CSV table of C-alpha atoms and ligand atoms in Angstrom, one decimal:
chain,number,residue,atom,x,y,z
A,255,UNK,CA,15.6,-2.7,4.7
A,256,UNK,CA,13.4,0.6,4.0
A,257,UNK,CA,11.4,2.3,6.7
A,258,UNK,CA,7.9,2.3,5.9
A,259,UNK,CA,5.0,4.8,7.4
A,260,UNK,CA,2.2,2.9,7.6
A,261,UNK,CA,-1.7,4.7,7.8
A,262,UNK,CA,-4.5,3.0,9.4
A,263,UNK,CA,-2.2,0.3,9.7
A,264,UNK,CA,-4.2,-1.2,12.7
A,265,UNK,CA,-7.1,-2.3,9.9
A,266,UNK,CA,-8.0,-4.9,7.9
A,267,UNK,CA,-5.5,-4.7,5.1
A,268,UNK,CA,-3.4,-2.7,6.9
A,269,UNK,CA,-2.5,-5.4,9.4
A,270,UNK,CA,-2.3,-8.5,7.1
A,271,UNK,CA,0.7,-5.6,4.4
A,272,UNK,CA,2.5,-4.6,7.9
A,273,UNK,CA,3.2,-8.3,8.8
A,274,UNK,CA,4.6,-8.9,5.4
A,275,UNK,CA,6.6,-5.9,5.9
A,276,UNK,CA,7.9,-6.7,8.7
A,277,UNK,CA,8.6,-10.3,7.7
A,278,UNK,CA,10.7,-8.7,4.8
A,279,UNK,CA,12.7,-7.2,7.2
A,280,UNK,CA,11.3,-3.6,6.8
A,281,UNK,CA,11.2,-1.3,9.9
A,282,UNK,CA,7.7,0.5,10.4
A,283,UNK,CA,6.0,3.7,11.7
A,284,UNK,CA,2.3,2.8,12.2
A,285,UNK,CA,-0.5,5.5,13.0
A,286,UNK,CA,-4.2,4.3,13.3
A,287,UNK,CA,-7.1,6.5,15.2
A,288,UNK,CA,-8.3,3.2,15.8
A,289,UNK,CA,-12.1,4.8,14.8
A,290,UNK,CA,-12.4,1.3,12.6
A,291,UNK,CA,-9.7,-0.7,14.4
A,292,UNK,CA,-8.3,-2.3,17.3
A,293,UNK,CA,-4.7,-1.7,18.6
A,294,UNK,CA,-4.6,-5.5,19.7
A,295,UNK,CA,-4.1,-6.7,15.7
A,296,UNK,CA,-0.7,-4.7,15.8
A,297,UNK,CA,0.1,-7.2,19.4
A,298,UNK,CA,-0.9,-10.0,17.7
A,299,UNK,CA,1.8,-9.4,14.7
A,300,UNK,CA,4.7,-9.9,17.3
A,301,UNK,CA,2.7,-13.2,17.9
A,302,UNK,CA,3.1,-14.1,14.8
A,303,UNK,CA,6.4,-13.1,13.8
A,304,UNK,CA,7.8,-14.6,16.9
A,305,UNK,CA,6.7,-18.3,16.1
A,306,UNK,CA,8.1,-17.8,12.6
A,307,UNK,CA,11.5,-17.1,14.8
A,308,UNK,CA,11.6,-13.6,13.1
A,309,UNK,CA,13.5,-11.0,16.0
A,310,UNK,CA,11.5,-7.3,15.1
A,311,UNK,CA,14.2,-5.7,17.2
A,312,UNK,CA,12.6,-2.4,17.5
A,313,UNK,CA,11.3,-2.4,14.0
A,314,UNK,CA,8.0,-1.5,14.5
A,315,UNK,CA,6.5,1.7,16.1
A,316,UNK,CA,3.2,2.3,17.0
A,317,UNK,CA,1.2,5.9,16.9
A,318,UNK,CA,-2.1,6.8,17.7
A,319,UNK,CA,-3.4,9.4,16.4
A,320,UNK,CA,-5.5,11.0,13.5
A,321,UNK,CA,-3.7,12.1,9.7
A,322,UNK,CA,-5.7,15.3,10.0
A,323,UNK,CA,-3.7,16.0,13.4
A,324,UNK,CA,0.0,17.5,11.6
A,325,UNK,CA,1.6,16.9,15.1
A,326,UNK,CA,1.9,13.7,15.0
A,327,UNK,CA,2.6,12.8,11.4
A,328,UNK,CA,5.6,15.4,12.1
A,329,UNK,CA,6.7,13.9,14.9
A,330,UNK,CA,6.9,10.4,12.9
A,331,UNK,CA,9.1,11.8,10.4
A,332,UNK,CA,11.5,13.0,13.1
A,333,UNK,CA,11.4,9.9,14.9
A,334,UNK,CA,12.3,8.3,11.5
A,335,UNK,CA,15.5,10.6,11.2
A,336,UNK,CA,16.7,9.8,14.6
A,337,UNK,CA,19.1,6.9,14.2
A,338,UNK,CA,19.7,8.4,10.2
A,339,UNK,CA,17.9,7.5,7.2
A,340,UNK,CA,14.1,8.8,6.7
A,341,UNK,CA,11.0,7.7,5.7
A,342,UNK,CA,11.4,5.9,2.1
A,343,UNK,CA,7.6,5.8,1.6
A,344,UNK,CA,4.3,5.8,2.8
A,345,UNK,CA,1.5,2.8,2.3
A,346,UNK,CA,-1.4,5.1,3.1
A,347,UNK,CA,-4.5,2.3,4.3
A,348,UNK,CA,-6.4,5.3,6.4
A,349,UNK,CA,-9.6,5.8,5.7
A,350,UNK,CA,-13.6,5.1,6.0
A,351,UNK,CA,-15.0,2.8,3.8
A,352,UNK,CA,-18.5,2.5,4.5
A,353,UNK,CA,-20.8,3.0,1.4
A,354,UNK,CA,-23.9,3.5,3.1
A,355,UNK,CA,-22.2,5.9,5.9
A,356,UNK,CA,-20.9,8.0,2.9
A,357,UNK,CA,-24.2,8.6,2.0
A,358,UNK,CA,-25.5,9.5,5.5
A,359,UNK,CA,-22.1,11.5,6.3
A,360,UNK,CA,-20.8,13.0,3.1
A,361,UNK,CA,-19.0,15.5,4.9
A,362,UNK,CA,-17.7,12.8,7.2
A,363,UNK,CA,-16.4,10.9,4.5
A,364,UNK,CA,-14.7,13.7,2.3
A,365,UNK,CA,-13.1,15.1,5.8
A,366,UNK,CA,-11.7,11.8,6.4
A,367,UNK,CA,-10.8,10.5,3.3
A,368,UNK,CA,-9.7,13.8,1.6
A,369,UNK,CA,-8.6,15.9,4.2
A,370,UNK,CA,-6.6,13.7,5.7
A,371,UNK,CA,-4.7,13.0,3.0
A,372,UNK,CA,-4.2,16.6,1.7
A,373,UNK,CA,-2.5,16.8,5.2
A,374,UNK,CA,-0.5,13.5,4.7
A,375,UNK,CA,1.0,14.6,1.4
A,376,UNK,CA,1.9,18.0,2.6
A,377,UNK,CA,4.4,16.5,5.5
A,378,UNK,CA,5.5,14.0,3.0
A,379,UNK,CA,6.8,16.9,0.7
A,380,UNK,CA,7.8,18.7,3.5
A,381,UNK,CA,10.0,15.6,4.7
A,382,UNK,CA,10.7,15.2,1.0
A,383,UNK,CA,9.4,11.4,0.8
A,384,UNK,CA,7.9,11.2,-2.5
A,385,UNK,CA,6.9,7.5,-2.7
A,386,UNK,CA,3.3,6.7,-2.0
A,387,UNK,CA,1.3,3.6,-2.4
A,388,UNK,CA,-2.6,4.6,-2.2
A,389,UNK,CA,-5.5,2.3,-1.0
A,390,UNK,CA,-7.9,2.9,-4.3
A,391,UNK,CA,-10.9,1.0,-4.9
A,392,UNK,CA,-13.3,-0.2,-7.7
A,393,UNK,CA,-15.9,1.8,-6.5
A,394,UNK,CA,-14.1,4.6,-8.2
A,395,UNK,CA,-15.5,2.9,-11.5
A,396,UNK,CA,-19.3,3.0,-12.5
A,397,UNK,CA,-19.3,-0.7,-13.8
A,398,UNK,CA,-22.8,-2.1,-15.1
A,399,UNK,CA,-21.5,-5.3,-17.2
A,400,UNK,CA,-20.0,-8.4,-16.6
A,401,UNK,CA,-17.3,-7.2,-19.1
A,402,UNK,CA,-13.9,-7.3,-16.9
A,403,UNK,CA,-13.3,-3.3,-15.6
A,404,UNK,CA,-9.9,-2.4,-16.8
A,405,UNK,CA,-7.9,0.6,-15.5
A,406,UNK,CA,-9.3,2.4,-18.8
A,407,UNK,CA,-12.8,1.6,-18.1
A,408,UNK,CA,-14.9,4.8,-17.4
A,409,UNK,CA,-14.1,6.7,-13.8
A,410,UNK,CA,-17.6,7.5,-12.4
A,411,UNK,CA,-18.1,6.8,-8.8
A,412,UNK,CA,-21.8,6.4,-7.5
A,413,UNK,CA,-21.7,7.2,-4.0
A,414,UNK,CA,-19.6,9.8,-1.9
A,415,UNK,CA,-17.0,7.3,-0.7
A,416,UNK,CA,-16.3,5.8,-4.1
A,417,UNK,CA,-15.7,10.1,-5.1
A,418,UNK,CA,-13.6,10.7,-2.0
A,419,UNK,CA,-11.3,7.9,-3.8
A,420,UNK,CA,-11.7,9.2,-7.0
A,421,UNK,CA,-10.9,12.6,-6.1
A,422,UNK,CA,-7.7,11.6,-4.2
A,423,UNK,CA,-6.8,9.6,-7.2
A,424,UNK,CA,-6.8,13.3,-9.2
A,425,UNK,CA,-4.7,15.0,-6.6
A,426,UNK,CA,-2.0,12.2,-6.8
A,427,UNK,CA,-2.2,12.5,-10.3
A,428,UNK,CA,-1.9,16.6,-10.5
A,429,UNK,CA,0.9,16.0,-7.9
A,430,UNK,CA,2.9,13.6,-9.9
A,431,UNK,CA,2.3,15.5,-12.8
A,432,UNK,CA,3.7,18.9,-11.2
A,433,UNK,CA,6.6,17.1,-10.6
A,434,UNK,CA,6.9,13.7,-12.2
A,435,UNK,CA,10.4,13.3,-12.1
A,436,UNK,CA,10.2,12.9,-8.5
A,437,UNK,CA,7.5,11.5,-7.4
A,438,UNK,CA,6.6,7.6,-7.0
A,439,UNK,CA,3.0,6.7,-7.1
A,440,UNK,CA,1.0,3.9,-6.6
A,441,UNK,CA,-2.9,4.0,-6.7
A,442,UNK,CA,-4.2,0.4,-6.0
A,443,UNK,CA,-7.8,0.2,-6.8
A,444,UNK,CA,-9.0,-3.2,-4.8
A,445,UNK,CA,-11.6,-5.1,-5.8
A,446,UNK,CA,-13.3,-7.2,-2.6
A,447,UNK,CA,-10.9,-8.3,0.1
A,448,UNK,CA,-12.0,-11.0,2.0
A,449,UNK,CA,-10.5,-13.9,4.4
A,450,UNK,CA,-7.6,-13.9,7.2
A,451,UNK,CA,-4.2,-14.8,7.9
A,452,UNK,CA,-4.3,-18.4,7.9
A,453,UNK,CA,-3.1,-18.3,11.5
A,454,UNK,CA,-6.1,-16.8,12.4
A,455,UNK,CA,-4.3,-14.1,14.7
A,456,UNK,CA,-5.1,-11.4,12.9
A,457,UNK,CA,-8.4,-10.7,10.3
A,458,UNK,CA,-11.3,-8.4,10.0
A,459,UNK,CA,-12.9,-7.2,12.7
A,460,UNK,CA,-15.4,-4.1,12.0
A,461,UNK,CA,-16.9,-2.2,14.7
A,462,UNK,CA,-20.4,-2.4,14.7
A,463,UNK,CA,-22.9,-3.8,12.4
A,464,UNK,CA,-21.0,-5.1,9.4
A,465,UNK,CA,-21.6,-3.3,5.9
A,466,UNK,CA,-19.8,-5.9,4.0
A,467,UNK,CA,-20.9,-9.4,2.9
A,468,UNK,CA,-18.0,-11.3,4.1
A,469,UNK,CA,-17.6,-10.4,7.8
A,470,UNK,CA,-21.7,-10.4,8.0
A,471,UNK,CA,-21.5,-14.1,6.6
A,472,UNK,CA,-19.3,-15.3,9.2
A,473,UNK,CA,-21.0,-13.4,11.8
A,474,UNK,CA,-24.1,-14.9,10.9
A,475,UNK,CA,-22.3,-18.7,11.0
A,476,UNK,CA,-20.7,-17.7,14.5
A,477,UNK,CA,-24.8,-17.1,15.8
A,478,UNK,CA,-23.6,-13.6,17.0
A,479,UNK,CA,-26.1,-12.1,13.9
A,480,UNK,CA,-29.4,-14.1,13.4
A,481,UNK,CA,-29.5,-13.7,9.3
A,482,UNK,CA,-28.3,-12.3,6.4
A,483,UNK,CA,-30.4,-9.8,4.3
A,484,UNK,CA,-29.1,-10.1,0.8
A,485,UNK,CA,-29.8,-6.6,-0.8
A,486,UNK,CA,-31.7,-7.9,-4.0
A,487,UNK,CA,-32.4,-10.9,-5.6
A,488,UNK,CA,-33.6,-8.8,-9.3
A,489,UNK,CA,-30.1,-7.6,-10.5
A,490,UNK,CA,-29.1,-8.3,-13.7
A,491,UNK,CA,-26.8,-11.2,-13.1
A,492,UNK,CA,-26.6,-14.7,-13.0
A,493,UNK,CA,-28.7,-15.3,-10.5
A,494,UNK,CA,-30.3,-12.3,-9.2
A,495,UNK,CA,-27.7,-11.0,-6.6
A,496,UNK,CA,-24.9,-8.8,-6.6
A,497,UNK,CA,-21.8,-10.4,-8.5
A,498,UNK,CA,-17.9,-9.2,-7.0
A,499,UNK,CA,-14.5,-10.1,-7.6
A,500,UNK,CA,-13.1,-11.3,-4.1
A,501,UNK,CA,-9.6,-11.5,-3.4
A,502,UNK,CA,-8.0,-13.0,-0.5
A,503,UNK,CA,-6.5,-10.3,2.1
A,504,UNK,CA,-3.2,-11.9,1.9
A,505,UNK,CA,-3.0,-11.9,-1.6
A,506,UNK,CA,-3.5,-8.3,-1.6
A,507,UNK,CA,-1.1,-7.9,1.4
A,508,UNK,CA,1.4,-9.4,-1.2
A,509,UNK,CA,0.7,-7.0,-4.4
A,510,UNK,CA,1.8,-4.5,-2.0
A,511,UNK,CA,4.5,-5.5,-1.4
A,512,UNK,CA,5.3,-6.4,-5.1
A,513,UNK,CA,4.4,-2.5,-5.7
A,514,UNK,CA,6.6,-1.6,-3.0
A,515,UNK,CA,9.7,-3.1,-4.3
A,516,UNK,CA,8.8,-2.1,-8.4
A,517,UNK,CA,8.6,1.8,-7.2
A,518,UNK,CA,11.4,2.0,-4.7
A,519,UNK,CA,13.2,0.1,-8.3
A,520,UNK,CA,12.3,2.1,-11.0
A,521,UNK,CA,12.2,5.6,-11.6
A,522,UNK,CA,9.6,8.4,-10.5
A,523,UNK,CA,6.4,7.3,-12.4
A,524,UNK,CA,2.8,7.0,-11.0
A,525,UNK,CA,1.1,3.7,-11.7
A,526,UNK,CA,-2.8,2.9,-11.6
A,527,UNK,CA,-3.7,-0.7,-11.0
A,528,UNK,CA,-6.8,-3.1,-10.0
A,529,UNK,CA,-6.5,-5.9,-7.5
A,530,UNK,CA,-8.5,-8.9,-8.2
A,531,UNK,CA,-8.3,-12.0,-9.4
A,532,UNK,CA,-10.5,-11.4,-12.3
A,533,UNK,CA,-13.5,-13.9,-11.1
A,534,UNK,CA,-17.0,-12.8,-10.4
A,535,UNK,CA,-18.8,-14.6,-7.9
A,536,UNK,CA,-22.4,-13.8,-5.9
A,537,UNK,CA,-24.0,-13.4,-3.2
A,538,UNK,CA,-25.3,-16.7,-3.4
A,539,UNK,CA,-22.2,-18.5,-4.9
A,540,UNK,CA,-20.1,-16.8,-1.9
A,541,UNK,CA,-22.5,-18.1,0.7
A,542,UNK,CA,-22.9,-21.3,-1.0
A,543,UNK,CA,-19.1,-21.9,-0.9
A,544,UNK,CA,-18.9,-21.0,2.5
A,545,UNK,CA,-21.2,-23.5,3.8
A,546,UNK,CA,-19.5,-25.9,1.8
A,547,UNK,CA,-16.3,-25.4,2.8
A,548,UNK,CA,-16.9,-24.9,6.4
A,549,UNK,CA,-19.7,-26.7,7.0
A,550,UNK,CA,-22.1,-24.4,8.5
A,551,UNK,CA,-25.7,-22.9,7.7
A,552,UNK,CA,-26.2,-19.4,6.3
A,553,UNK,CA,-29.6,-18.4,7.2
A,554,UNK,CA,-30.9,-15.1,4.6
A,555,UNK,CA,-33.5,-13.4,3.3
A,556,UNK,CA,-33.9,-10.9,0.8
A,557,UNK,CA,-34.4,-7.0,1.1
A,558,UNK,CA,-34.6,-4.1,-1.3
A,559,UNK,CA,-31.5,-3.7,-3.3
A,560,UNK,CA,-29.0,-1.0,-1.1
A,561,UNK,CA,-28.5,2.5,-2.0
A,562,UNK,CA,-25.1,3.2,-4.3
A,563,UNK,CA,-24.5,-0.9,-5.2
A,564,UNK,CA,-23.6,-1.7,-8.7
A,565,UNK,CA,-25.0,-5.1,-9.9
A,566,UNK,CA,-21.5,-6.9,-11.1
A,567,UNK,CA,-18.0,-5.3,-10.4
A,568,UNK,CA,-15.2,-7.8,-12.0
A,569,UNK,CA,-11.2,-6.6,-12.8
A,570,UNK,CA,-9.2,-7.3,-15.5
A,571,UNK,CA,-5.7,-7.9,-13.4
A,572,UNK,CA,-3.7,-8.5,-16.8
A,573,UNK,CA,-1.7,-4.8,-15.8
A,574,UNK,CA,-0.6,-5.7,-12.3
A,575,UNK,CA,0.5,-9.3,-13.6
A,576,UNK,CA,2.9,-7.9,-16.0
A,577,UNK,CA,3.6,-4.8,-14.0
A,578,UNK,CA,4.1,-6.6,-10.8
A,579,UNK,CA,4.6,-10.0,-11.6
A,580,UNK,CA,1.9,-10.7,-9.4
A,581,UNK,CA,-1.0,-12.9,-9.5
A,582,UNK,CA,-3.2,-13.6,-6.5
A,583,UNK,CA,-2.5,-17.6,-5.5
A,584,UNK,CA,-5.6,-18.6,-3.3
A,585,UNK,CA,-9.1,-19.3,-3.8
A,586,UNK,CA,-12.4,-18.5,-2.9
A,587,UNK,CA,-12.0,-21.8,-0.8
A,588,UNK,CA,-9.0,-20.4,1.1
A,589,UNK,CA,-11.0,-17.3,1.7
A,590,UNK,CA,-13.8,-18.8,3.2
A,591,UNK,CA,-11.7,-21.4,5.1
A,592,UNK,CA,-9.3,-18.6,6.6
A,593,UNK,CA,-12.0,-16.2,7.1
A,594,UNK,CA,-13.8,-18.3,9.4
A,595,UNK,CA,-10.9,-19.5,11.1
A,596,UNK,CA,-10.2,-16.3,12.3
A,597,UNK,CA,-14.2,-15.7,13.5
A,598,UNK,CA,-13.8,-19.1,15.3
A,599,UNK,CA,-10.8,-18.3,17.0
A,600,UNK,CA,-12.0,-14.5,17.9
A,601,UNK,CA,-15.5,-14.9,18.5
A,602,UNK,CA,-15.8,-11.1,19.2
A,603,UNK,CA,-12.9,-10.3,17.0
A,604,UNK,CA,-9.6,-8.6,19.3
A,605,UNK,CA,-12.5,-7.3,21.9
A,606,UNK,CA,-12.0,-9.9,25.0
A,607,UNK,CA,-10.5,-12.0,23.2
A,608,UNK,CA,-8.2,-15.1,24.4
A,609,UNK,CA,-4.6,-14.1,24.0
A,610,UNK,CA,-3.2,-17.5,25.1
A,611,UNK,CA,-5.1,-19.8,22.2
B,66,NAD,P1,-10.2,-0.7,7.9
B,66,NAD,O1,-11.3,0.2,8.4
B,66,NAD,O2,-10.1,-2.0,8.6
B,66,NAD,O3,-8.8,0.1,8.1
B,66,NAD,C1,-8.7,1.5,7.9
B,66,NAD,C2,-7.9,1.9,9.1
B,66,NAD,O4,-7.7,3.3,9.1
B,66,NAD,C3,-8.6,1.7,10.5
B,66,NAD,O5,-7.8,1.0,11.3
B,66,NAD,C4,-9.0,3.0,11.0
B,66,NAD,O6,-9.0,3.1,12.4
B,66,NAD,C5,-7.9,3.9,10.4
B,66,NAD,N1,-8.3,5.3,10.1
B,66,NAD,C6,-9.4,5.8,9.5
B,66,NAD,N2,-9.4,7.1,9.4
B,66,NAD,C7,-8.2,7.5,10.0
B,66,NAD,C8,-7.6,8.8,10.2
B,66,NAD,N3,-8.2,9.9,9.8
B,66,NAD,N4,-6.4,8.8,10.8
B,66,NAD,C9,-5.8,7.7,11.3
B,66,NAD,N5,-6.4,6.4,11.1
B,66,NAD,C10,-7.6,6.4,10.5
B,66,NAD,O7,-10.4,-0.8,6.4
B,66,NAD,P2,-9.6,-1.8,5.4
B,66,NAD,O8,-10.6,-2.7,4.8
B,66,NAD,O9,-8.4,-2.3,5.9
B,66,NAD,O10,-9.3,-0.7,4.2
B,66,NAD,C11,-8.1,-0.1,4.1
B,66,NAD,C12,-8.2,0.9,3.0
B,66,NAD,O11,-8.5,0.3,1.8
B,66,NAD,C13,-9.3,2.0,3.2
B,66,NAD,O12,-8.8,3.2,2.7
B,66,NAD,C14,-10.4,1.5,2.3
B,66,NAD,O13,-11.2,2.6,1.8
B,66,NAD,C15,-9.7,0.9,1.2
B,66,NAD,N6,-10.5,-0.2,0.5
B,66,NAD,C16,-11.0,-1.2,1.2
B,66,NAD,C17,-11.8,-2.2,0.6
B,66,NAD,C18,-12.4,-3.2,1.4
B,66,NAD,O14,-13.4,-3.8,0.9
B,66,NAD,N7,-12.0,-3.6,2.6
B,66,NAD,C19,-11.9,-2.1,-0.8
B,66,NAD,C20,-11.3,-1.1,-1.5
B,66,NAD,C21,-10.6,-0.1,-0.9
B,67,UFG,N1,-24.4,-7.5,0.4
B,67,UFG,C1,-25.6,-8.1,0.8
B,67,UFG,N2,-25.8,-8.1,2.2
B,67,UFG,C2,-25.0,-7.5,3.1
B,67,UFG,C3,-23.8,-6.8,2.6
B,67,UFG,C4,-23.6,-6.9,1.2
B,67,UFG,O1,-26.4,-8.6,0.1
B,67,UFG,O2,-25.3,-7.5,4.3
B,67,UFG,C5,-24.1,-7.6,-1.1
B,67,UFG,C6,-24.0,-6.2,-1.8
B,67,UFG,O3,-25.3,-5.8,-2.2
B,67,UFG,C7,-23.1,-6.6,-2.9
B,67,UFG,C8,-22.2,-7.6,-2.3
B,67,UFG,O4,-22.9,-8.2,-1.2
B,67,UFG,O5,-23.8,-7.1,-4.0
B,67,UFG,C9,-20.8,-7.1,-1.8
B,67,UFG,O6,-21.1,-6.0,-0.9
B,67,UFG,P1,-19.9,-5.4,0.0
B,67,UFG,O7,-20.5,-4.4,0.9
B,67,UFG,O8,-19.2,-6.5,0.7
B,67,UFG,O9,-18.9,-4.8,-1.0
B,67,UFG,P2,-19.0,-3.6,-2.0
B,67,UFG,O10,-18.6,-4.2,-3.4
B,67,UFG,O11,-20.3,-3.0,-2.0
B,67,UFG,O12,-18.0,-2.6,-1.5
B,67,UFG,C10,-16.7,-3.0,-1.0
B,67,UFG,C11,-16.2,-2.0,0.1
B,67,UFG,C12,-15.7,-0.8,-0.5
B,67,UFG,C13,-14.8,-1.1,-1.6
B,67,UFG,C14,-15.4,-2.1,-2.6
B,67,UFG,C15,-14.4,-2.4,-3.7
B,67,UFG,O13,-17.3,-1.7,1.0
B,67,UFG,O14,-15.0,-0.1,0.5
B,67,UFG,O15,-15.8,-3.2,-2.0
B,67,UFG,O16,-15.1,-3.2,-4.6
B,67,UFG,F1,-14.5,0.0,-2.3
């Protein structure tokens, strides 16, 4: 059993790696602004761990608050050291993700993303926990074939959020090299995480309009969004649209975990690695699929292509498979399926929702 601070654990991703955790055993420190979030997905883990007869037993803690605020990330670390032990590392999910907000708010964006880490990494040293497993993304690369984007392609971000990443990539990377006999890194670049928990208890619930495909899709099916505008039909893929590799959330909740256990293993070292399955699939293939597979109509139209998108974004996840021993398990069926269970059963996502289904 480690204990595990846990940023922006609340979200998307976040929520889906802290059940795992906690199903592991793990005891965990979770602080969320909630700015992108609800507090209810962190309720609805107890939900689920108590039908899988799973005791948490004061494992998991709860903090709300902001990274850039050094109060509270202190006050974590001295929680942590109450009954002995420490923190033994961070999984740091915090962050804004929005590619068309980056461009409207850079200084949002590099305040948020950066900042807040900068501050995150100085109470880690201070607390001496030098393990650190870093939400990265492939926006950090500048990928314009359908060759696979390997952890050697070309660093080149085209929009302020994919440079916030990149440039919290290079501070990890000056850190560990300052001191590389200490320090355990992680940076997880994630391709496109879709789908739910298959419980559908817990899944993706954005506040606002949705900027991604996925939740817009089952927004659309659930009537609360009348269409879908597909941002370009003229790209230079297989059939016109934008082509991603989509990854179900739980399979990414599990490389985590994989990473988890290979840094707390092995000695200091700092490790770069995409998550994806290493399929491309489109706009149209995605919606196509998740008519199929749920039965329901997708209503769309086309727009002009969106500011910052790259046509075709695909990993090569050969690296994490014999790094990790990890290769995602479900398909683009399961993602679909388990998305919309989740939209079904939370027709507003965790906002008035119906505890008791
Ligand atoms: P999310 O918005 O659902 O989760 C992020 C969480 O961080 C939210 O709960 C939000 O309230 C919290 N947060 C944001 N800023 C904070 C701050 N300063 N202090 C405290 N809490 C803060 O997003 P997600 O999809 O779960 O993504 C998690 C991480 O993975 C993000 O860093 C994101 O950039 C990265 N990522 C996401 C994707 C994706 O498509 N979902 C792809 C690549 C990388
Ligand atoms: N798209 C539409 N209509 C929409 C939303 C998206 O046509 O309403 C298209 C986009 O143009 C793109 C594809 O659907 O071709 C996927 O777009 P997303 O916004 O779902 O995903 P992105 O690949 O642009 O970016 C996402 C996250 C980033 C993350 C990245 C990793 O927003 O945080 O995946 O690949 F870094």
């Amino acid at each position: 059993m480690k204990k595990i601070l846990v940023t922006g654990g609340s979200g998307f991703i976040g929520s889906h790696t802290c059940l795992l955790l906690l199903e592991e055993g793990h005891e965990i420190f979770v602080i969320d602004s909630h700015i992108n979030s609800s507090p209810k997905s962190l309720e609805r883990l107890s939900t689920i761990i108590e039908a899988e007869n799973i005791f948490l037993n004061g494992k998991l803690h709860i903090y709300k608050g902001d990274l850039r605020d050094n109060k509270i990330l202190k006050k974590i670390f001295l929680d942590a050291n109450k009954n002995g032990g420490s923190i033994d590392a961070v999984l740091h999910f915090a962050g804004l993700k929005s590619v068309s907000e980056s461009f409207n708010s850079p200084m949002l964006y590099w305040d948020a993303n950066v900042n807040s880490t900068i501050n995150l990494l100085k109470v880690m040293e201070a607390n001496n926990c030098k393990t650190i497993i870093f939400s990265s993304s492939a926006n950090i690369y500048n990928s314009k074939t359908p060759q696979l984007t390997t952890e050697n392609s070309e660093i080149n971000p085209v929009n302020p959020y994919g440079r916030t990443k990149a440039v919290i990539e290079r501070i990890l990377t000056d850190i560990f090299e300052s001191a590389s006999d200490t320090w355990r890194i992680a940076n997880l670049r994630y391709f496109n995480p879709i789908g739910a928990h298959p419980s559908g208890f817990i899944g993706e619930d954005p506040q606002g309009v949705p900027s991604n495909l996925f939740p817009f899709i089952t927004q659309v099916a659930a009537g609360r969004r009348k269409e879908l505008t597909i941002f370009g039909n003229n790209w230079p893929t297989k059939d016109g649209t934008g082509v991603r590799d989509y990854i179900h959330v739980m399979d990414l909740a599990e490389g985590h975990l994989r990473a988890l256990k290979y840094l707390l293993d092995s000695k200091p070292r700092l490790l770069n690695l995409n998550l994806g399955t290493g399929k491309g699939t489109s706009v149209l293939e995605l919606i196509e699929t998740f008519e199929k597979v749920n039965k329901v109509s997708i209503p769309y139209s086309f727009v002009n292509r969106r500011k910052g998108d790259l046509p075709i974004t695909i990993a090569s996840n050969e690296l994490c498979k014999t790094c990790l021993n990890w290769t995602p398990q479900r398909t683009l069926e399961d993602m679909c399926r388990d998305g919309w269970k989740w939209q079904l059963q939370n027709p507003k996502g965790y906002f008035n929702s119906n505890e008791n289904f």
